[in-house]
Amino acid sequence: MTQRPYVIDQMISAKAIAARIEDLAQQISQAFSDTDKLVVVGILRGSFVFIADLVRELDLDIEVDFIEVTSYGNEMKSSGEVRILKDLRGAIEGRDVLVVEDIVDTGFTMHHVSQHLMSRNPKKLQSIALLDKPSRREVEFKATYTGFEIPDEFVVGYGIDYAQRNRNLPYIGKVRFT
Ligand code: IMP
Ligand code: MG
């Protein structure tokens, strides 16, 4: 794809992200305080930085697993068709599960992934999204926990990409075409 030139304006600082994660991790640790082991499922690839920081704040025994889905190609909006590219390695039947996503946008991804995981009869399934763009929703979905609600801007950083770039920024920034 041809890349139009753009700059990135900081929207959420690394410090603000860290503070919010501490807070959410406390809530999650309480919600699952009776678990013997929580399965934390990251949705690849955008959640890899978030999940790494989140699990280190959880006061629980955990396992980590990953699922990879695609709905985008290299475009800036969802195609609405969600495909599973890589499924979980472990079984989740009868288990406590937390799904970790970078952004809920149209809602297609989390709606589909939640249904997919629920069909395997976990004991309890909750979800967390670092970011939520509620104004963009096309299918009903509300994460159990949300880091930050943001306006309809295309964002990058902290694991989140634009055509695979900018995942390594330590903060969340918005893309502004120049
Ligand atoms: P949804 O299926 O439309 O809710 O989209 C969710 C997925 O779209 C996220 O996992 C992201 O990978 C991607 N996405 C949504 N908004 C953005 C954005 O602003 N920047 C980068 N990726 C995004
Ligand atoms: Mg994603």
PDB file of C-alpha atoms and ligand atoms in Angstrom:
ATOM      1  CA  MET A   1       0.000   0.000   0.000  1.00  0.00           C
ATOM      2  CA  THR A   2       1.229   3.524  -0.654  1.00  0.00           C
ATOM      3  CA  GLN A   3       1.884   5.322   2.578  1.00  0.00           C
ATOM      4  CA  ARG A   4       0.813   8.955   2.819  1.00  0.00           C
ATOM      5  CA  PRO A   5       3.190  11.003   4.977  1.00  0.00           C
ATOM      6  CA  TYR A   6       2.007  11.510   8.538  1.00  0.00           C
ATOM      7  CA  VAL A   7       3.079  12.688  11.969  1.00  0.00           C
ATOM      8  CA  ILE A   8       2.081  11.277  15.341  1.00  0.00           C
ATOM      9  CA  ASP A   9       0.640  13.500  18.076  1.00  0.00           C
ATOM     10  CA  GLN A  10       0.782  12.084  21.588  1.00  0.00           C
ATOM     11  CA  MET A  11      -2.665  11.338  23.007  1.00  0.00           C
ATOM     12  CA  ILE A  12      -2.019   9.161  26.115  1.00  0.00           C
ATOM     13  CA  SER A  13       1.358   9.210  27.857  1.00  0.00           C
ATOM     14  CA  ALA A  14       3.282   6.112  28.938  1.00  0.00           C
ATOM     15  CA  LYS A  15       2.846   7.272  32.533  1.00  0.00           C
ATOM     16  CA  ALA A  16      -0.939   7.574  32.226  1.00  0.00           C
ATOM     17  CA  ILE A  17      -1.118   4.104  30.658  1.00  0.00           C
ATOM     18  CA  ALA A  18       0.940   2.583  33.487  1.00  0.00           C
ATOM     19  CA  ALA A  19      -1.250   4.209  36.165  1.00  0.00           C
ATOM     20  CA  ARG A  20      -4.454   3.003  34.516  1.00  0.00           C
ATOM     21  CA  ILE A  21      -3.094  -0.548  34.164  1.00  0.00           C
ATOM     22  CA  GLU A  22      -2.259  -0.670  37.875  1.00  0.00           C
ATOM     23  CA  ASP A  23      -5.828   0.288  38.670  1.00  0.00           C
ATOM     24  CA  LEU A  24      -7.408  -2.193  36.242  1.00  0.00           C
ATOM     25  CA  ALA A  25      -5.097  -5.005  37.380  1.00  0.00           C
ATOM     26  CA  GLN A  26      -6.342  -4.504  40.931  1.00  0.00           C
ATOM     27  CA  GLN A  27      -9.960  -4.801  39.804  1.00  0.00           C
ATOM     28  CA  ILE A  28      -9.174  -7.935  37.790  1.00  0.00           C
ATOM     29  CA  SER A  29      -7.221  -9.517  40.649  1.00  0.00           C
ATOM     30  CA  GLN A  30     -10.281  -8.991  42.856  1.00  0.00           C
ATOM     31  CA  ALA A  31     -12.758 -10.266  40.277  1.00  0.00           C
ATOM     32  CA  PHE A  32     -10.765 -13.505  39.908  1.00  0.00           C
ATOM     33  CA  SER A  33      -9.546 -13.787  43.530  1.00  0.00           C
ATOM     34  CA  ASP A  34     -11.051 -17.275  43.862  1.00  0.00           C
ATOM     35  CA  THR A  35      -9.356 -18.709  40.746  1.00  0.00           C
ATOM     36  CA  ASP A  36      -6.661 -21.369  40.924  1.00  0.00           C
ATOM     37  CA  LYS A  37      -5.217 -20.121  37.615  1.00  0.00           C
ATOM     38  CA  LEU A  38      -6.412 -17.460  35.198  1.00  0.00           C
ATOM     39  CA  VAL A  39      -5.894 -17.968  31.459  1.00  0.00           C
ATOM     40  CA  VAL A  40      -4.951 -14.586  29.994  1.00  0.00           C
ATOM     41  CA  VAL A  41      -5.604 -14.612  26.241  1.00  0.00           C
ATOM     42  CA  GLY A  42      -3.919 -11.939  24.155  1.00  0.00           C
ATOM     43  CA  ILE A  43      -5.265 -11.090  20.715  1.00  0.00           C
ATOM     44  CA  LEU A  44      -2.289 -10.851  18.390  1.00  0.00           C
ATOM     45  CA  ARG A  45      -0.643  -8.759  17.408  1.00  0.00           C
ATOM     46  CA  GLY A  46      -1.838  -5.418  18.811  1.00  0.00           C
ATOM     47  CA  SER A  47      -2.162  -6.526  22.444  1.00  0.00           C
ATOM     48  CA  PHE A  48       1.403  -7.783  22.939  1.00  0.00           C
ATOM     49  CA  VAL A  49       2.718  -4.740  24.809  1.00  0.00           C
ATOM     50  CA  PHE A  50      -0.452  -4.262  26.846  1.00  0.00           C
ATOM     51  CA  ILE A  51      -0.641  -7.916  27.933  1.00  0.00           C
ATOM     52  CA  ALA A  52       3.033  -7.855  28.971  1.00  0.00           C
ATOM     53  CA  ASP A  53       2.479  -4.870  31.264  1.00  0.00           C
ATOM     54  CA  LEU A  54      -0.926  -6.060  32.516  1.00  0.00           C
ATOM     55  CA  VAL A  55       0.109  -9.550  33.629  1.00  0.00           C
ATOM     56  CA  ARG A  56       2.991  -8.152  35.652  1.00  0.00           C
ATOM     57  CA  GLU A  57       0.474  -6.187  37.739  1.00  0.00           C
ATOM     58  CA  LEU A  58      -1.884  -9.131  38.368  1.00  0.00           C
ATOM     59  CA  ASP A  59      -1.841 -10.635  41.824  1.00  0.00           C
ATOM     60  CA  LEU A  60      -2.961 -14.057  40.561  1.00  0.00           C
ATOM     61  CA  ASP A  61      -1.579 -17.304  39.218  1.00  0.00           C
ATOM     62  CA  ILE A  62      -1.865 -17.060  35.459  1.00  0.00           C
ATOM     63  CA  GLU A  63      -1.185 -18.759  32.153  1.00  0.00           C
ATOM     64  CA  VAL A  64      -0.751 -16.823  28.928  1.00  0.00           C
ATOM     65  CA  ASP A  65      -2.147 -17.913  25.592  1.00  0.00           C
ATOM     66  CA  PHE A  66      -2.654 -16.131  22.283  1.00  0.00           C
ATOM     67  CA  ILE A  67      -5.153 -16.078  19.468  1.00  0.00           C
ATOM     68  CA  GLU A  68      -4.530 -14.302  16.179  1.00  0.00           C
ATOM     69  CA  VAL A  69      -7.322 -12.833  14.138  1.00  0.00           C
ATOM     70  CA  THR A  70      -7.515 -10.569  11.146  1.00  0.00           C
ATOM     71  CA  SER A  71     -10.165  -8.286   9.754  1.00  0.00           C
ATOM     72  CA  TYR A  72      -8.108  -5.500   8.295  1.00  0.00           C
ATOM     73  CA  GLY A  73      -5.463  -6.155   5.684  1.00  0.00           C
ATOM     74  CA  ASN A  74      -3.488  -2.947   5.649  1.00  0.00           C
ATOM     75  CA  GLU A  75      -6.509  -0.694   5.515  1.00  0.00           C
ATOM     76  CA  MET A  76      -7.616   1.735   8.187  1.00  0.00           C
ATOM     77  CA  LYS A  77     -11.024   0.192   8.733  1.00  0.00           C
ATOM     78  CA  SER A  78     -12.418  -3.231   9.500  1.00  0.00           C
ATOM     79  CA  SER A  79     -13.790  -5.374   6.711  1.00  0.00           C
ATOM     80  CA  GLY A  80     -16.327  -6.788   9.146  1.00  0.00           C
ATOM     81  CA  GLU A  81     -15.186 -10.300   8.353  1.00  0.00           C
ATOM     82  CA  VAL A  82     -13.123 -11.759  11.193  1.00  0.00           C
ATOM     83  CA  ARG A  83     -10.915 -14.779  10.517  1.00  0.00           C
ATOM     84  CA  ILE A  84      -8.983 -16.807  13.080  1.00  0.00           C
ATOM     85  CA  LEU A  85      -5.392 -17.194  11.853  1.00  0.00           C
ATOM     86  CA  LYS A  86      -4.050 -18.919  14.968  1.00  0.00           C
ATOM     87  CA  ASP A  87      -6.159 -20.509  17.677  1.00  0.00           C
ATOM     88  CA  LEU A  88      -5.392 -21.051  21.380  1.00  0.00           C
ATOM     89  CA  ARG A  89      -2.859 -23.729  22.299  1.00  0.00           C
ATOM     90  CA  GLY A  90      -4.609 -24.735  25.510  1.00  0.00           C
ATOM     91  CA  ALA A  91      -8.129 -25.868  26.449  1.00  0.00           C
ATOM     92  CA  ILE A  92     -10.317 -23.360  28.296  1.00  0.00           C
ATOM     93  CA  GLU A  93     -13.334 -25.497  29.165  1.00  0.00           C
ATOM     94  CA  GLY A  94     -14.210 -24.915  32.819  1.00  0.00           C
ATOM     95  CA  ARG A  95     -11.415 -22.332  33.156  1.00  0.00           C
ATOM     96  CA  ASP A  96     -11.327 -18.679  34.177  1.00  0.00           C
ATOM     97  CA  VAL A  97     -10.408 -16.611  31.129  1.00  0.00           C
ATOM     98  CA  LEU A  98      -9.530 -12.961  30.484  1.00  0.00           C
ATOM     99  CA  VAL A  99      -9.315 -11.789  26.866  1.00  0.00           C
ATOM    100  CA  VAL A 100      -6.953  -8.877  26.247  1.00  0.00           C
ATOM    101  CA  GLU A 101      -7.422  -6.570  23.253  1.00  0.00           C
ATOM    102  CA  ASP A 102      -5.788  -3.325  22.194  1.00  0.00           C
ATOM    103  CA  ILE A 103      -8.798  -1.449  20.774  1.00  0.00           C
ATOM    104  CA  VAL A 104     -12.497  -2.045  20.347  1.00  0.00           C
ATOM    105  CA  ASP A 105     -13.564  -0.139  17.254  1.00  0.00           C
ATOM    106  CA  THR A 106     -16.467  -1.501  15.158  1.00  0.00           C
ATOM    107  CA  GLY A 107     -16.740  -4.332  17.711  1.00  0.00           C
ATOM    108  CA  PHE A 108     -16.540  -7.114  15.098  1.00  0.00           C
ATOM    109  CA  THR A 109     -13.279  -8.586  16.434  1.00  0.00           C
ATOM    110  CA  MET A 110     -14.240  -8.846  20.106  1.00  0.00           C
ATOM    111  CA  HIS A 111     -17.786  -9.931  19.307  1.00  0.00           C
ATOM    112  CA  HIS A 112     -16.448 -12.784  17.194  1.00  0.00           C
ATOM    113  CA  VAL A 113     -13.621 -13.784  19.545  1.00  0.00           C
ATOM    114  CA  SER A 114     -15.949 -13.760  22.578  1.00  0.00           C
ATOM    115  CA  GLN A 115     -18.442 -16.039  20.819  1.00  0.00           C
ATOM    116  CA  HIS A 116     -15.641 -18.326  19.698  1.00  0.00           C
ATOM    117  CA  LEU A 117     -14.300 -18.638  23.262  1.00  0.00           C
ATOM    118  CA  MET A 118     -17.745 -18.924  24.883  1.00  0.00           C
ATOM    119  CA  SER A 119     -18.521 -21.895  22.631  1.00  0.00           C
ATOM    120  CA  ARG A 120     -15.783 -23.762  24.535  1.00  0.00           C
ATOM    121  CA  ASN A 121     -17.616 -23.338  27.837  1.00  0.00           C
ATOM    122  CA  PRO A 122     -15.167 -21.478  30.045  1.00  0.00           C
ATOM    123  CA  LYS A 123     -16.150 -21.163  33.719  1.00  0.00           C
ATOM    124  CA  LYS A 124     -15.960 -17.370  33.539  1.00  0.00           C
ATOM    125  CA  LEU A 125     -14.986 -15.119  30.644  1.00  0.00           C
ATOM    126  CA  GLN A 126     -14.133 -11.439  31.027  1.00  0.00           C
ATOM    127  CA  SER A 127     -12.499  -9.034  28.605  1.00  0.00           C
ATOM    128  CA  ILE A 128     -10.286  -5.995  28.753  1.00  0.00           C
ATOM    129  CA  ALA A 129      -9.534  -3.437  26.054  1.00  0.00           C
ATOM    130  CA  LEU A 130      -6.919  -0.754  26.508  1.00  0.00           C
ATOM    131  CA  LEU A 131      -8.844   1.606  24.216  1.00  0.00           C
ATOM    132  CA  ASP A 132     -12.447   1.925  23.138  1.00  0.00           C
ATOM    133  CA  LYS A 133     -13.915   4.019  20.317  1.00  0.00           C
ATOM    134  CA  PRO A 134     -17.637   3.737  21.185  1.00  0.00           C
ATOM    135  CA  SER A 135     -18.696   6.144  18.412  1.00  0.00           C
ATOM    136  CA  ARG A 136     -17.498   3.637  15.771  1.00  0.00           C
ATOM    137  CA  ARG A 137     -19.474   0.626  16.963  1.00  0.00           C
ATOM    138  CA  GLU A 138     -21.272  -1.450  14.318  1.00  0.00           C
ATOM    139  CA  VAL A 139     -21.943  -4.524  16.416  1.00  0.00           C
ATOM    140  CA  GLU A 140     -22.820  -4.443  20.104  1.00  0.00           C
ATOM    141  CA  PHE A 141     -19.836  -5.127  22.359  1.00  0.00           C
ATOM    142  CA  LYS A 142     -18.758  -3.802  25.741  1.00  0.00           C
ATOM    143  CA  ALA A 143     -15.521  -5.013  27.340  1.00  0.00           C
ATOM    144  CA  THR A 144     -15.705  -5.852  31.039  1.00  0.00           C
ATOM    145  CA  TYR A 145     -12.816  -3.398  31.583  1.00  0.00           C
ATOM    146  CA  THR A 146     -11.728  -0.457  29.430  1.00  0.00           C
ATOM    147  CA  GLY A 147      -8.557   1.569  29.822  1.00  0.00           C
ATOM    148  CA  PHE A 148      -9.533   4.732  27.978  1.00  0.00           C
ATOM    149  CA  GLU A 149     -12.444   5.826  25.818  1.00  0.00           C
ATOM    150  CA  ILE A 150     -11.128   7.807  22.873  1.00  0.00           C
ATOM    151  CA  PRO A 151     -12.725   9.784  20.019  1.00  0.00           C
ATOM    152  CA  ASP A 152     -12.806   8.591  16.419  1.00  0.00           C
ATOM    153  CA  GLU A 153      -9.093   9.001  15.683  1.00  0.00           C
ATOM    154  CA  PHE A 154      -6.673   6.496  14.161  1.00  0.00           C
ATOM    155  CA  VAL A 155      -4.100   5.720  16.849  1.00  0.00           C
ATOM    156  CA  VAL A 156      -0.726   3.961  16.995  1.00  0.00           C
ATOM    157  CA  GLY A 157       1.872   2.980  19.580  1.00  0.00           C
ATOM    158  CA  TYR A 158       2.035   0.757  22.659  1.00  0.00           C
ATOM    159  CA  GLY A 159       1.657  -2.301  20.404  1.00  0.00           C
ATOM    160  CA  ILE A 160      -0.810  -0.738  17.974  1.00  0.00           C
ATOM    161  CA  ASP A 161       0.203  -0.298  14.338  1.00  0.00           C
ATOM    162  CA  TYR A 162      -0.529   1.562  11.184  1.00  0.00           C
ATOM    163  CA  ALA A 163       0.360  -0.844   8.342  1.00  0.00           C
ATOM    164  CA  GLN A 164       2.706  -2.645  10.804  1.00  0.00           C
ATOM    165  CA  ARG A 165       4.591   0.493  11.814  1.00  0.00           C
ATOM    166  CA  ASN A 166       4.850   2.404  15.122  1.00  0.00           C
ATOM    167  CA  ARG A 167       4.098  -0.549  17.435  1.00  0.00           C
ATOM    168  CA  ASN A 168       7.218   0.273  19.459  1.00  0.00           C
ATOM    169  CA  LEU A 169       6.182   3.758  20.565  1.00  0.00           C
ATOM    170  CA  PRO A 170       5.893   3.783  24.378  1.00  0.00           C
ATOM    171  CA  TYR A 171       2.769   6.002  24.283  1.00  0.00           C
ATOM    172  CA  ILE A 172      -0.510   6.168  22.325  1.00  0.00           C
ATOM    173  CA  GLY A 173      -0.474   8.768  19.582  1.00  0.00           C
ATOM    174  CA  LYS A 174      -2.885   9.810  16.887  1.00  0.00           C
ATOM    175  CA  VAL A 175      -1.996   9.720  13.236  1.00  0.00           C
ATOM    176  CA  ARG A 176      -2.210  13.075  11.469  1.00  0.00           C
ATOM    177  CA  PHE A 177      -1.628  13.163   7.715  1.00  0.00           C
ATOM    178  CA  THR A 178       0.545  15.995   6.515  1.00  0.00           C
TER     179      THR A 178
HETATM  180  P1  IMP B   1     -12.877  -3.874  15.345  1.00  0.00           P
HETATM  181  O1  IMP B   1     -13.030  -5.288  14.927  1.00  0.00           O
HETATM  182  O2  IMP B   1     -13.350  -2.909  14.296  1.00  0.00           O
HETATM  183  O3  IMP B   1     -13.463  -3.560  16.713  1.00  0.00           O
HETATM  184  O4  IMP B   1     -11.367  -3.549  15.357  1.00  0.00           O
HETATM  185  C1  IMP B   1     -10.522  -4.021  16.294  1.00  0.00           C
HETATM  186  C2  IMP B   1      -9.136  -4.082  15.710  1.00  0.00           C
HETATM  187  O5  IMP B   1      -8.925  -3.078  14.735  1.00  0.00           O
HETATM  188  C3  IMP B   1      -8.138  -3.797  16.799  1.00  0.00           C
HETATM  189  O6  IMP B   1      -7.691  -5.008  17.337  1.00  0.00           O
HETATM  190  C4  IMP B   1      -7.033  -3.100  16.067  1.00  0.00           C
HETATM  191  O7  IMP B   1      -6.114  -4.069  15.606  1.00  0.00           O
HETATM  192  C5  IMP B   1      -7.678  -2.477  14.870  1.00  0.00           C
HETATM  193  N1  IMP B   1      -7.868  -1.029  15.069  1.00  0.00           N
HETATM  194  C6  IMP B   1      -9.011  -0.381  15.382  1.00  0.00           C
HETATM  195  N2  IMP B   1      -8.819   0.924  15.518  1.00  0.00           N
HETATM  196  C7  IMP B   1      -7.492   1.122  15.283  1.00  0.00           C
HETATM  197  C8  IMP B   1      -6.651   2.292  15.302  1.00  0.00           C
HETATM  198  O8  IMP B   1      -7.059   3.428  15.580  1.00  0.00           O
HETATM  199  N3  IMP B   1      -5.335   2.073  15.015  1.00  0.00           N
HETATM  200  C9  IMP B   1      -4.829   0.844  14.730  1.00  0.00           C
HETATM  201  N4  IMP B   1      -5.567  -0.266  14.719  1.00  0.00           N
HETATM  202  C10 IMP B   1      -6.894  -0.128  14.996  1.00  0.00           C
HETATM  203 MG    MG B   2      -6.010  -6.038  16.783  1.00  0.00          MG
END
